[in-house]
mmCIF file of C-alpha atoms and ligand atoms in Angstrom:
data_model
loop_
_atom_site.group_PDB
_atom_site.id
_atom_site.type_symbol
_atom_site.label_atom_id
_atom_site.label_comp_id
_atom_site.label_asym_id
_atom_site.label_seq_id
_atom_site.Cartn_x
_atom_site.Cartn_y
_atom_site.Cartn_z
ATOM 1 C CA MET A 1 -19.388 19.906 -4.989
ATOM 2 C CA LEU A 2 -15.993 18.377 -5.814
ATOM 3 C CA GLU A 3 -12.912 19.839 -4.127
ATOM 4 C CA LEU A 4 -9.331 18.937 -4.921
ATOM 5 C CA PRO A 5 -7.953 16.613 -2.192
ATOM 6 C CA PRO A 6 -4.246 16.101 -1.345
ATOM 7 C CA LEU A 7 -2.173 14.689 -4.217
ATOM 8 C CA SER A 8 0.231 11.736 -3.859
ATOM 9 C CA LEU A 9 2.503 10.040 -6.392
ATOM 10 C CA TYR A 10 2.879 6.263 -6.795
ATOM 11 C CA VAL A 11 5.896 5.040 -8.794
ATOM 12 C CA HIS A 12 5.877 1.388 -9.882
ATOM 13 C CA ILE A 13 9.112 -0.565 -10.353
ATOM 14 C CA PRO A 14 8.070 -3.867 -11.966
ATOM 15 C CA TRP A 15 11.056 -6.224 -11.505
ATOM 16 C CA CYS A 16 12.048 -8.733 -8.805
ATOM 17 C CA VAL A 17 14.963 -11.138 -8.426
ATOM 18 C CA ARG A 18 12.482 -14.007 -8.354
ATOM 19 C CA LYS A 19 8.690 -14.182 -8.576
ATOM 20 C CA CYS A 20 7.162 -15.298 -5.256
ATOM 21 C CA PRO A 21 4.576 -18.102 -5.642
ATOM 22 C CA TYR A 22 1.812 -16.140 -3.821
ATOM 23 C CA CYS A 23 2.279 -12.767 -5.513
ATOM 24 C CA ASP A 24 -0.138 -11.344 -8.074
ATOM 25 C CA PHE A 25 1.383 -7.871 -8.244
ATOM 26 C CA ASN A 26 2.672 -6.601 -11.597
ATOM 27 C CA SER A 27 6.175 -7.886 -10.918
ATOM 28 C CA HIS A 28 8.388 -9.752 -13.331
ATOM 29 C CA GLN A 29 11.331 -11.989 -12.626
ATOM 30 C CA ASN A 30 14.421 -10.235 -13.857
ATOM 31 C CA THR A 31 16.143 -12.495 -16.361
ATOM 32 C CA GLY A 32 18.992 -10.247 -17.468
ATOM 33 C CA VAL A 33 20.161 -6.713 -16.893
ATOM 34 C CA ILE A 34 17.351 -4.391 -15.800
ATOM 35 C CA PRO A 35 17.018 -1.532 -18.323
ATOM 36 C CA GLU A 36 17.217 1.005 -15.497
ATOM 37 C CA GLN A 37 18.139 4.000 -17.620
ATOM 38 C CA ASP A 38 15.396 3.393 -20.209
ATOM 39 C CA TYR A 39 12.820 2.776 -17.515
ATOM 40 C CA ILE A 40 13.695 5.975 -15.658
ATOM 41 C CA GLU A 41 13.382 7.927 -18.903
ATOM 42 C CA ALA A 42 9.969 6.346 -19.518
ATOM 43 C CA LEU A 43 8.907 7.218 -15.932
ATOM 44 C CA ILE A 44 9.914 10.845 -16.423
ATOM 45 C CA LYS A 45 7.942 10.979 -19.679
ATOM 46 C CA ASP A 46 4.978 9.360 -17.958
ATOM 47 C CA LEU A 47 5.152 11.857 -15.082
ATOM 48 C CA ASN A 48 5.221 14.780 -17.512
ATOM 49 C CA ASN A 49 2.221 13.383 -19.421
ATOM 50 C CA ASP A 50 0.308 13.304 -16.124
ATOM 51 C CA LEU A 51 1.001 16.943 -15.214
ATOM 52 C CA PRO A 52 -2.444 18.229 -16.342
ATOM 53 C CA TRP A 53 -3.928 16.231 -13.455
ATOM 54 C CA VAL A 54 -1.882 18.131 -10.878
ATOM 55 C CA GLN A 55 -4.109 21.228 -11.029
ATOM 56 C CA ASN A 56 -1.835 23.490 -8.998
ATOM 57 C CA ARG A 57 -1.237 21.140 -6.091
ATOM 58 C CA LYS A 58 2.045 20.186 -4.474
ATOM 59 C CA LEU A 59 2.847 16.580 -3.599
ATOM 60 C CA HIS A 60 1.770 15.258 -0.215
ATOM 61 C CA SER A 61 3.705 11.934 -0.505
ATOM 62 C CA ILE A 62 5.584 9.657 -2.892
ATOM 63 C CA PHE A 63 5.666 5.841 -2.765
ATOM 64 C CA PHE A 64 8.107 3.709 -4.776
ATOM 65 C CA GLY A 65 6.431 0.290 -4.865
ATOM 66 C CA GLY A 66 6.850 -2.893 -6.763
ATOM 67 C CA GLY A 67 8.147 -5.247 -7.625
ATOM 68 C CA THR A 68 11.389 -4.469 -5.875
ATOM 69 C CA PRO A 69 12.333 -0.785 -6.065
ATOM 70 C CA SER A 70 15.494 -1.476 -4.016
ATOM 71 C CA LEU A 71 16.906 -3.195 -7.132
ATOM 72 C CA PHE A 72 17.297 0.279 -8.625
ATOM 73 C CA SER A 73 20.278 2.500 -7.865
ATOM 74 C CA ALA A 74 19.863 5.437 -5.500
ATOM 75 C CA ASN A 75 20.816 7.687 -8.423
ATOM 76 C CA ALA A 76 17.871 6.424 -10.453
ATOM 77 C CA ILE A 77 15.465 6.956 -7.542
ATOM 78 C CA GLU A 78 16.921 10.418 -6.957
ATOM 79 C CA THR A 79 16.336 11.328 -10.610
ATOM 80 C CA VAL A 80 12.619 10.617 -10.226
ATOM 81 C CA ILE A 81 12.386 12.469 -6.877
ATOM 82 C CA ASN A 82 14.147 15.523 -8.326
ATOM 83 C CA GLU A 83 11.949 15.556 -11.408
ATOM 84 C CA ALA A 84 8.814 15.336 -9.262
ATOM 85 C CA GLN A 85 10.079 18.236 -7.171
ATOM 86 C CA ARG A 86 10.969 20.265 -10.266
ATOM 87 C CA CYS A 87 7.718 19.805 -12.169
ATOM 88 C CA ILE A 88 5.183 19.495 -9.316
ATOM 89 C CA GLY A 89 6.786 20.633 -6.058
ATOM 90 C CA PHE A 90 6.618 19.219 -2.538
ATOM 91 C CA GLN A 91 4.543 20.116 0.502
ATOM 92 C CA ASP A 92 6.534 20.643 3.707
ATOM 93 C CA ASN A 93 7.388 17.340 5.400
ATOM 94 C CA ILE A 94 6.624 15.249 2.336
ATOM 95 C CA GLU A 95 6.774 11.508 3.081
ATOM 96 C CA ILE A 96 8.838 9.532 0.524
ATOM 97 C CA THR A 97 8.665 5.744 0.947
ATOM 98 C CA LEU A 98 10.591 3.045 -0.887
ATOM 99 C CA GLU A 99 9.935 -0.707 -0.719
ATOM 100 C CA ALA A 100 13.019 -2.821 -0.126
ATOM 101 C CA ASN A 101 13.610 -6.563 -0.176
ATOM 102 C CA PRO A 102 15.914 -7.977 2.557
ATOM 103 C CA GLY A 103 17.524 -10.138 -0.141
ATOM 104 C CA THR A 104 18.722 -7.065 -2.036
ATOM 105 C CA SER A 105 19.657 -4.888 0.946
ATOM 106 C CA GLU A 106 23.074 -3.279 1.407
ATOM 107 C CA GLN A 107 24.191 -0.763 4.008
ATOM 108 C CA GLN A 108 25.658 1.680 1.509
ATOM 109 C CA LYS A 109 22.603 1.515 -0.726
ATOM 110 C CA PHE A 110 20.268 2.280 2.200
ATOM 111 C CA SER A 111 22.428 5.304 3.113
ATOM 112 C CA ASP A 112 22.345 6.415 -0.523
ATOM 113 C CA PHE A 113 18.539 6.096 -0.665
ATOM 114 C CA ARG A 114 18.340 8.236 2.473
ATOM 115 C CA ALA A 115 20.638 10.848 0.924
ATOM 116 C CA ALA A 116 18.519 10.763 -2.264
ATOM 117 C CA GLY A 117 15.529 12.010 -0.235
ATOM 118 C CA VAL A 118 13.766 8.757 0.691
ATOM 119 C CA ASN A 119 12.657 9.223 4.322
ATOM 120 C CA ARG A 120 10.616 6.051 4.922
ATOM 121 C CA LEU A 121 11.576 2.478 4.120
ATOM 122 C CA SER A 122 9.181 -0.454 3.852
ATOM 123 C CA ILE A 123 10.940 -3.787 4.110
ATOM 124 C CA GLY A 124 9.311 -6.979 2.772
ATOM 125 C CA VAL A 125 10.248 -9.308 5.627
ATOM 126 C CA GLN A 126 7.123 -11.574 5.487
ATOM 127 C CA SER A 127 8.488 -13.833 8.274
ATOM 128 C CA PHE A 128 11.678 -14.277 10.290
ATOM 129 C CA ASP A 129 11.304 -18.065 10.198
ATOM 130 C CA ASP A 130 13.681 -19.737 7.718
ATOM 131 C CA ASN A 131 11.316 -22.627 6.965
ATOM 132 C CA GLN A 132 8.398 -20.303 6.289
ATOM 133 C CA LEU A 133 10.556 -18.075 4.108
ATOM 134 C CA LYS A 134 11.539 -21.123 2.085
ATOM 135 C CA ALA A 135 7.902 -22.211 1.738
ATOM 136 C CA LEU A 136 7.081 -18.689 0.532
ATOM 137 C CA GLY A 137 9.813 -18.901 -2.113
ATOM 138 C CA ARG A 138 11.622 -15.860 -0.685
ATOM 139 C CA ILE A 139 15.223 -15.097 -1.597
ATOM 140 C CA HIS A 140 16.176 -14.130 1.977
ATOM 141 C CA ASP A 141 16.417 -15.900 5.357
ATOM 142 C CA GLY A 142 15.575 -14.692 8.879
ATOM 143 C CA GLN A 143 19.081 -13.455 9.553
ATOM 144 C CA GLN A 144 19.113 -11.343 6.395
ATOM 145 C CA ALA A 145 15.759 -9.887 7.435
ATOM 146 C CA ARG A 146 17.136 -8.878 10.849
ATOM 147 C CA ARG A 147 20.262 -7.472 9.220
ATOM 148 C CA ALA A 148 18.177 -5.403 6.776
ATOM 149 C CA LEU A 149 16.356 -3.789 9.716
ATOM 150 C CA ASP A 150 19.674 -2.973 11.432
ATOM 151 C CA MET A 151 21.040 -1.496 8.217
ATOM 152 C CA ALA A 152 17.957 0.640 7.673
ATOM 153 C CA GLN A 153 18.220 1.986 11.222
ATOM 154 C CA SER A 154 21.960 2.649 10.858
ATOM 155 C CA ALA A 155 21.257 4.495 7.597
ATOM 156 C CA GLY A 156 19.087 6.917 9.600
ATOM 157 C CA PHE A 157 15.595 5.702 8.683
ATOM 158 C CA GLU A 158 13.381 6.638 11.607
ATOM 159 C CA ARG A 159 10.231 5.859 9.659
ATOM 160 C CA LEU A 160 10.473 2.154 9.063
ATOM 161 C CA ASN A 161 7.745 -0.311 8.095
ATOM 162 C CA ILE A 162 7.991 -4.029 7.750
ATOM 163 C CA ASP A 163 5.563 -6.219 5.807
ATOM 164 C CA LEU A 164 4.771 -9.448 7.635
ATOM 165 C CA MET A 165 2.356 -12.131 6.496
ATOM 166 C CA HIS A 166 0.427 -14.534 8.704
ATOM 167 C CA GLY A 167 -1.791 -17.552 8.115
ATOM 168 C CA LEU A 168 1.257 -19.127 6.462
ATOM 169 C CA PRO A 169 1.380 -22.831 5.512
ATOM 170 C CA ASP A 170 0.828 -24.927 8.674
ATOM 171 C CA GLN A 171 1.544 -21.880 10.867
ATOM 172 C CA THR A 172 0.804 -22.103 14.590
ATOM 173 C CA THR A 173 -0.268 -19.123 16.689
ATOM 174 C CA GLY A 174 3.061 -19.338 18.536
ATOM 175 C CA GLN A 175 4.995 -19.013 15.281
ATOM 176 C CA ALA A 176 2.940 -16.029 14.131
ATOM 177 C CA LEU A 177 3.474 -14.326 17.507
ATOM 178 C CA ALA A 178 7.211 -15.052 17.378
ATOM 179 C CA ASP A 179 7.390 -13.135 14.071
ATOM 180 C CA LEU A 180 5.526 -10.192 15.620
ATOM 181 C CA ASP A 181 7.767 -10.244 18.714
ATOM 182 C CA THR A 182 10.912 -10.084 16.604
ATOM 183 C CA ALA A 183 9.436 -7.149 14.696
ATOM 184 C CA ILE A 184 8.363 -5.348 17.879
ATOM 185 C CA ASP A 185 11.747 -5.915 19.573
ATOM 186 C CA SER A 186 13.611 -4.507 16.585
ATOM 187 C CA GLY A 187 12.383 -0.998 17.415
ATOM 188 C CA ILE A 188 10.556 -0.328 14.132
ATOM 189 C CA THR A 189 7.485 1.899 14.291
ATOM 190 C CA HIS A 190 5.096 0.475 11.666
ATOM 191 C CA ILE A 191 3.972 -3.045 10.789
ATOM 192 C CA SER A 192 1.809 -4.088 7.841
ATOM 193 C CA TRP A 193 0.413 -7.450 8.908
ATOM 194 C CA TYR A 194 -1.299 -9.250 6.025
ATOM 195 C CA GLN A 195 -3.103 -12.549 6.064
ATOM 196 C CA LEU A 196 -1.773 -14.684 3.194
ATOM 197 C CA THR A 197 -4.382 -14.948 0.453
ATOM 198 C CA ILE A 198 -4.284 -17.316 -2.488
ATOM 199 C CA GLU A 199 -4.699 -15.245 -5.633
ATOM 200 C CA PRO A 200 -5.653 -16.423 -9.131
ATOM 201 C CA ASN A 201 -2.746 -16.539 -11.611
ATOM 202 C CA THR A 202 -0.167 -17.408 -8.974
ATOM 203 C CA GLU A 203 1.812 -20.579 -8.434
ATOM 204 C CA PHE A 204 0.058 -21.130 -5.072
ATOM 205 C CA PHE A 205 -3.282 -21.025 -6.897
ATOM 206 C CA SER A 206 -2.258 -23.942 -9.124
ATOM 207 C CA ARG A 207 -0.462 -25.817 -6.315
ATOM 208 C CA PRO A 208 -2.036 -24.631 -3.035
ATOM 209 C CA PRO A 209 -0.047 -25.173 0.168
ATOM 210 C CA THR A 210 -1.828 -26.435 3.315
ATOM 211 C CA LEU A 211 -3.077 -23.328 5.046
ATOM 212 C CA PRO A 212 -4.320 -23.151 8.651
ATOM 213 C CA VAL A 213 -8.055 -23.864 9.027
ATOM 214 C CA GLU A 214 -10.559 -21.018 9.687
ATOM 215 C CA ASP A 215 -10.496 -21.359 13.509
ATOM 216 C CA GLN A 216 -6.721 -21.348 13.551
ATOM 217 C CA LEU A 217 -6.645 -18.244 11.307
ATOM 218 C CA ALA A 218 -9.067 -16.478 13.650
ATOM 219 C CA ASP A 219 -6.904 -17.458 16.633
ATOM 220 C CA ILE A 220 -3.761 -16.050 14.976
ATOM 221 C CA GLN A 221 -5.609 -12.853 14.066
ATOM 222 C CA GLN A 222 -6.933 -12.322 17.583
ATOM 223 C CA ALA A 223 -3.691 -13.179 19.376
ATOM 224 C CA GLY A 224 -1.644 -11.020 16.984
ATOM 225 C CA GLN A 225 -3.890 -7.989 17.381
ATOM 226 C CA THR A 226 -3.664 -8.305 21.163
ATOM 227 C CA ARG A 227 0.127 -8.664 21.070
ATOM 228 C CA LEU A 228 0.493 -5.594 18.851
ATOM 229 C CA GLN A 229 -1.840 -3.556 21.002
ATOM 230 C CA GLU A 230 0.102 -4.495 24.153
ATOM 231 C CA ALA A 231 3.251 -3.256 22.427
ATOM 232 C CA ASN A 232 1.571 0.122 21.656
ATOM 233 C CA PHE A 233 1.017 -0.555 17.982
ATOM 234 C CA ASP A 234 -2.341 0.990 17.178
ATOM 235 C CA GLN A 235 -4.375 -0.790 14.498
ATOM 236 C CA TYR A 236 -5.395 2.195 12.382
ATOM 237 C CA GLU A 237 -6.365 0.175 9.295
ATOM 238 C CA VAL A 238 -7.312 -3.442 8.531
ATOM 239 C CA SER A 239 -3.649 -4.521 8.111
ATOM 240 C CA ALA A 240 -1.716 -1.478 9.347
ATOM 241 C CA PHE A 241 -0.355 -1.006 12.884
ATOM 242 C CA ALA A 242 1.661 2.012 13.971
ATOM 243 C CA MET A 243 3.287 3.517 17.031
ATOM 244 C CA GLN A 244 2.116 7.032 17.868
ATOM 245 C CA GLY A 245 2.932 9.488 15.059
ATOM 246 C CA ALA A 246 4.162 6.753 12.692
ATOM 247 C CA VAL A 247 1.131 6.192 10.452
ATOM 248 C CA CYS A 248 1.743 6.077 6.698
ATOM 249 C CA ALA A 249 0.634 9.416 5.206
ATOM 250 C CA HIS A 250 0.640 7.995 1.665
ATOM 251 C CA ASN A 251 -1.718 5.113 2.407
ATOM 252 C CA ILE A 252 -3.971 7.294 4.547
ATOM 253 C CA ASN A 253 -4.426 9.539 1.522
ATOM 254 C CA TYR A 254 -5.619 6.491 -0.490
ATOM 255 C CA TRP A 255 -8.021 5.464 2.255
ATOM 256 C CA GLN A 256 -9.420 8.967 2.628
ATOM 257 C CA PHE A 257 -10.192 8.966 -1.094
ATOM 258 C CA GLY A 258 -7.418 11.440 -1.842
ATOM 259 C CA ASP A 259 -5.841 11.758 -5.279
ATOM 260 C CA TYR A 260 -2.736 10.047 -6.624
ATOM 261 C CA LEU A 261 -0.847 9.953 -9.863
ATOM 262 C CA GLY A 262 0.337 6.449 -10.730
ATOM 263 C CA ILE A 263 3.373 6.260 -12.982
ATOM 264 C CA GLY A 264 5.218 3.212 -14.302
ATOM 265 C CA ALA A 265 4.183 -0.116 -15.825
ATOM 266 C CA GLY A 266 0.678 -1.098 -14.723
ATOM 267 C CA ALA A 267 0.393 1.789 -12.223
ATOM 268 C CA HIS A 268 -3.067 3.012 -11.284
ATOM 269 C CA GLY A 269 -4.027 6.560 -10.422
ATOM 270 C CA LYS A 270 -7.118 8.302 -9.069
ATOM 271 C CA ILE A 271 -7.730 11.913 -9.940
ATOM 272 C CA THR A 272 -10.402 14.503 -9.249
ATOM 273 C CA SER A 273 -11.090 16.683 -12.261
ATOM 274 C CA ALA A 274 -12.663 19.865 -10.928
ATOM 275 C CA ASP A 275 -13.330 21.156 -14.493
ATOM 276 C CA LYS A 276 -15.095 18.059 -15.678
ATOM 277 C CA ASP A 277 -16.746 17.427 -12.327
ATOM 278 C CA GLN A 278 -15.545 13.826 -12.430
ATOM 279 C CA VAL A 279 -13.445 11.382 -10.428
ATOM 280 C CA ILE A 280 -11.199 9.526 -12.831
ATOM 281 C CA ARG A 281 -9.218 6.272 -12.627
ATOM 282 C CA THR A 282 -6.080 6.070 -14.729
ATOM 283 C CA SER A 283 -4.006 3.013 -15.615
ATOM 284 C CA LYS A 284 -0.768 2.506 -17.478
ATOM 285 C CA THR A 285 0.363 -0.230 -19.877
ATOM 286 C CA ARG A 286 1.271 -3.297 -17.804
ATOM 287 C CA GLN A 287 4.134 -4.984 -19.632
ATOM 288 C CA PRO A 288 7.410 -3.179 -18.831
ATOM 289 C CA ASN A 289 8.659 -3.411 -22.438
ATOM 290 C CA HIS A 290 5.411 -2.111 -23.870
ATOM 291 C CA PHE A 291 5.327 0.619 -21.252
ATOM 292 C CA MET A 292 8.837 1.764 -22.196
ATOM 293 C CA ALA A 293 8.052 1.644 -25.941
ATOM 294 C CA SER A 294 4.730 3.445 -25.745
ATOM 295 C CA ALA A 295 4.515 7.200 -26.302
ATOM 296 C CA SER A 296 1.323 7.536 -24.259
ATOM 297 C CA PRO A 297 0.783 4.456 -22.107
ATOM 298 C CA MET A 298 -2.320 5.761 -20.334
ATOM 299 C CA ALA A 299 -5.988 4.810 -20.234
ATOM 300 C CA SER A 300 -8.476 6.799 -18.139
ATOM 301 C CA LYS A 301 -12.077 6.328 -17.188
ATOM 302 C CA PRO A 302 -14.430 8.279 -14.930
ATOM 303 C CA ILE A 303 -15.889 6.382 -11.984
ATOM 304 C CA ALA A 304 -19.651 6.077 -12.591
ATOM 305 C CA ALA A 305 -21.733 8.076 -10.099
ATOM 306 C CA ASN A 306 -23.483 4.932 -8.841
ATOM 307 C CA GLN A 307 -20.090 3.334 -8.058
ATOM 308 C CA LEU A 308 -18.738 6.270 -6.079
ATOM 309 C CA PRO A 309 -20.404 5.521 -2.708
ATOM 310 C CA LEU A 310 -18.968 1.988 -2.675
ATOM 311 C CA GLU A 311 -15.522 3.136 -3.802
ATOM 312 C CA PHE A 312 -15.470 5.845 -1.146
ATOM 313 C CA MET A 313 -16.588 3.492 1.633
ATOM 314 C CA MET A 314 -14.339 0.613 0.529
ATOM 315 C CA ASN A 315 -11.438 2.916 1.303
ATOM 316 C CA GLY A 316 -12.712 5.079 4.153
ATOM 317 C CA LEU A 317 -14.187 2.329 6.317
ATOM 318 C CA ARG A 318 -10.854 0.461 6.305
ATOM 319 C CA LEU A 319 -9.685 3.155 8.717
ATOM 320 C CA ARG A 320 -10.381 2.139 12.301
ATOM 321 C CA SER A 321 -11.350 5.684 13.245
ATOM 322 C CA GLY A 322 -13.424 6.066 10.087
ATOM 323 C CA VAL A 323 -13.567 8.814 7.519
ATOM 324 C CA SER A 324 -14.855 12.360 7.819
ATOM 325 C CA ALA A 325 -18.439 12.665 6.576
ATOM 326 C CA ASP A 326 -17.429 16.009 5.026
ATOM 327 C CA PHE A 327 -15.125 14.192 2.645
ATOM 328 C CA PHE A 328 -18.016 12.340 1.033
ATOM 329 C CA PRO A 329 -19.528 15.307 -0.862
ATOM 330 C CA LYS A 330 -16.135 16.964 -1.376
ATOM 331 C CA ARG A 331 -14.438 13.866 -2.805
ATOM 332 C CA THR A 332 -17.289 12.182 -4.708
ATOM 333 C CA GLY A 333 -19.309 15.228 -5.824
ATOM 334 C CA LEU A 334 -22.467 13.538 -4.485
ATOM 335 C CA SER A 335 -24.702 14.889 -1.747
ATOM 336 C CA ALA A 336 -24.772 13.198 1.665
ATOM 337 C CA GLN A 337 -28.424 12.530 0.880
ATOM 338 C CA THR A 338 -27.366 9.894 -1.685
ATOM 339 C CA ILE A 339 -26.270 7.522 1.071
ATOM 340 C CA SER A 340 -28.319 8.688 4.062
ATOM 341 C CA HIS A 341 -30.710 5.739 3.766
ATOM 342 C CA GLN A 342 -27.871 3.148 3.808
ATOM 343 C CA ILE A 343 -26.081 4.956 6.649
ATOM 344 C CA LYS A 344 -29.207 4.974 8.831
ATOM 345 C CA LYS A 345 -29.841 1.301 8.123
ATOM 346 C CA LEU A 346 -26.271 0.272 9.033
ATOM 347 C CA GLN A 347 -26.443 2.424 12.169
ATOM 348 C CA SER A 348 -29.693 0.779 13.221
ATOM 349 C CA GLN A 349 -28.077 -2.640 12.683
ATOM 350 C CA GLY A 350 -25.229 -1.621 14.992
ATOM 351 C CA LEU A 351 -22.648 -1.917 12.193
ATOM 352 C CA LEU A 352 -21.841 1.806 11.961
ATOM 353 C CA LYS A 353 -21.384 4.154 14.904
ATOM 354 C CA ASN A 354 -24.134 6.712 15.512
ATOM 355 C CA GLU A 355 -22.013 9.716 14.632
ATOM 356 C CA GLU A 356 -22.853 12.579 12.315
ATOM 357 C CA SER A 357 -19.449 13.972 11.496
ATOM 358 C CA ILE A 358 -17.734 10.693 10.768
ATOM 359 C CA TYR A 359 -18.530 7.404 9.037
ATOM 360 C CA CYS A 360 -17.002 4.776 11.285
ATOM 361 C CA THR A 361 -17.742 1.093 11.833
ATOM 362 C CA SER A 362 -18.586 -0.312 15.265
ATOM 363 C CA ASP A 363 -16.409 -3.195 16.533
ATOM 364 C CA LEU A 364 -18.954 -5.572 15.007
ATOM 365 C CA GLY A 365 -18.997 -3.710 11.680
ATOM 366 C CA TYR A 366 -15.193 -3.737 11.530
ATOM 367 C CA ARG A 367 -15.190 -7.504 11.931
ATOM 368 C CA PHE A 368 -17.728 -7.891 9.131
ATOM 369 C CA LEU A 369 -16.517 -5.112 6.872
ATOM 370 C CA ASN A 370 -17.503 -6.913 3.670
ATOM 371 C CA SER A 371 -21.118 -7.150 4.806
ATOM 372 C CA VAL A 372 -21.094 -3.446 5.691
ATOM 373 C CA LEU A 373 -19.771 -2.591 2.238
ATOM 374 C CA GLN A 374 -22.477 -4.638 0.551
ATOM 375 C CA GLY A 375 -24.830 -1.971 1.855
ATOM 376 C CA PHE A 376 -23.299 0.454 -0.674
ATOM 377 C CA SER A 377 -23.139 -1.782 -3.747
HETATM 378 C C1 SAM B 1 4.047 -5.437 -3.596
HETATM 379 S S1 SAM B 1 4.669 -6.299 -2.252
HETATM 380 C C2 SAM B 1 6.171 -5.366 -2.210
HETATM 381 C C3 SAM B 1 7.228 -5.746 -1.215
HETATM 382 C C4 SAM B 1 8.483 -6.345 -1.787
HETATM 383 N N1 SAM B 1 8.358 -6.623 -3.159
HETATM 384 C C5 SAM B 1 8.758 -7.650 -1.081
HETATM 385 O O1 SAM B 1 7.921 -8.543 -1.230
HETATM 386 O O2 SAM B 1 9.777 -7.754 -0.451
HETATM 387 C C6 SAM B 1 3.780 -5.689 -0.845
HETATM 388 C C7 SAM B 1 3.419 -6.680 0.204
HETATM 389 O O3 SAM B 1 2.201 -7.301 -0.070
HETATM 390 C C8 SAM B 1 2.123 -8.504 0.678
HETATM 391 N N2 SAM B 1 1.549 -9.550 -0.180
HETATM 392 C C9 SAM B 1 1.861 -9.825 -1.455
HETATM 393 N N3 SAM B 1 1.106 -10.860 -1.905
HETATM 394 C C10 SAM B 1 0.303 -11.253 -0.880
HETATM 395 C C11 SAM B 1 -0.691 -12.279 -0.690
HETATM 396 N N4 SAM B 1 -1.025 -13.128 -1.665
HETATM 397 N N5 SAM B 1 -1.312 -12.355 0.511
HETATM 398 C C12 SAM B 1 -1.003 -11.494 1.506
HETATM 399 N N6 SAM B 1 -0.080 -10.526 1.385
HETATM 400 C C13 SAM B 1 0.576 -10.409 0.223
HETATM 401 C C14 SAM B 1 3.532 -8.840 1.116
HETATM 402 O O4 SAM B 1 3.638 -8.677 2.502
HETATM 403 C C15 SAM B 1 4.372 -7.824 0.381
HETATM 404 O O5 SAM B 1 5.497 -7.437 1.110
HETATM 405 S S1 SF4 B 2 9.408 -9.760 -4.027
HETATM 406 FE FE1 SF4 B 2 7.448 -8.711 -3.520
HETATM 407 S S2 SF4 B 2 6.644 -7.915 -5.469
HETATM 408 FE FE2 SF4 B 2 8.318 -9.361 -5.953
HETATM 409 S S3 SF4 B 2 7.281 -11.257 -6.376
HETATM 410 FE FE3 SF4 B 2 7.817 -11.293 -4.188
HETATM 411 S S4 SF4 B 2 6.041 -10.372 -3.072
HETATM 412 FE FE4 SF4 B 2 5.809 -9.925 -5.263
#
């Protein structure tokens, strides 16, 4: 029987100073003045259109992602936060994250974001190495990245994530570890450590750089995980490492198959409809101009019952400590019976732990997560 899980809010800001050659997110190079005022008005309209999905819940977390949300003024961000508080309401200790680019970081602006209610900053550092940053087409250098971290700390952000990528063009293990060491030494509490992937419809897809070979990638992965562990960063998800108490509540809600409203151009949402007994995916018009011009930019579609086990596991098994077995019936509406055969098989293959109350991969299963997930498709 479906139960309403915690509700988060994702807010998409679709512009960047420059489009990075590896990025397939819905982000558009800003070629003139960003229509901040019009976009904020469209976001507020979008949020109000989504209110029927709230179903008497208060918000657990908000995430301003992009694109580059730090291009927007703190006033604009505050307008959205206040409207969300007015029309939905906040749980105690709500986590409010904003993504910032070191190339658009200013001390005063960080302080203003903090005063506007943002209490967690996620900085897109990618690397501290100037040559790598150039190869990645970034607008910042290593010094600007270090300065952005200092500014965020001076502005009072205790919850601070940085995005780092590894497996960069011609990267050695030493270089990847040097990036991690700089991050660790800076005193931040959360690191998202992504392996660079080459995505269709990106510049790197048409003109691929020379990436490290498989063995080298595995070496970087292994050495990096060890280095992070030694520095007390716990790997709690495939790419997420946190000091004690510093995990990202917003992303954990995604991975535990919680609900989220997604507002803004191209934003996706996932909503449990207790009335209709359905789990629904929503999506908004992708092009910023179309999104702003459209009176109702939303499409929604229920997730088919036979897709739900895979969707649930694709999220839940990313968590290193797994996902509560109780959540499966409550958040998919299906009985545990539906997947008991697959669970037993994966347990007998040593890919899932033999636990009743939790679905959790073994060390082997975590390494071959895609094979584990095939068991549910
Ligand atoms: C939507 S971006 C937002 C961050 C911000 N726009 C920035 O880049 O400064 C989130 C993160 O995804 C990661 N990312 C984007 N494209 C990637 C790719 N092709 N492979 C691996 N990680 C990628 C980057 O670390 C990036 O910071
Ligand atoms: S700044 Fe971030 S969102 Fe924008 S293009 Fe680069 S990686 Fe993508």
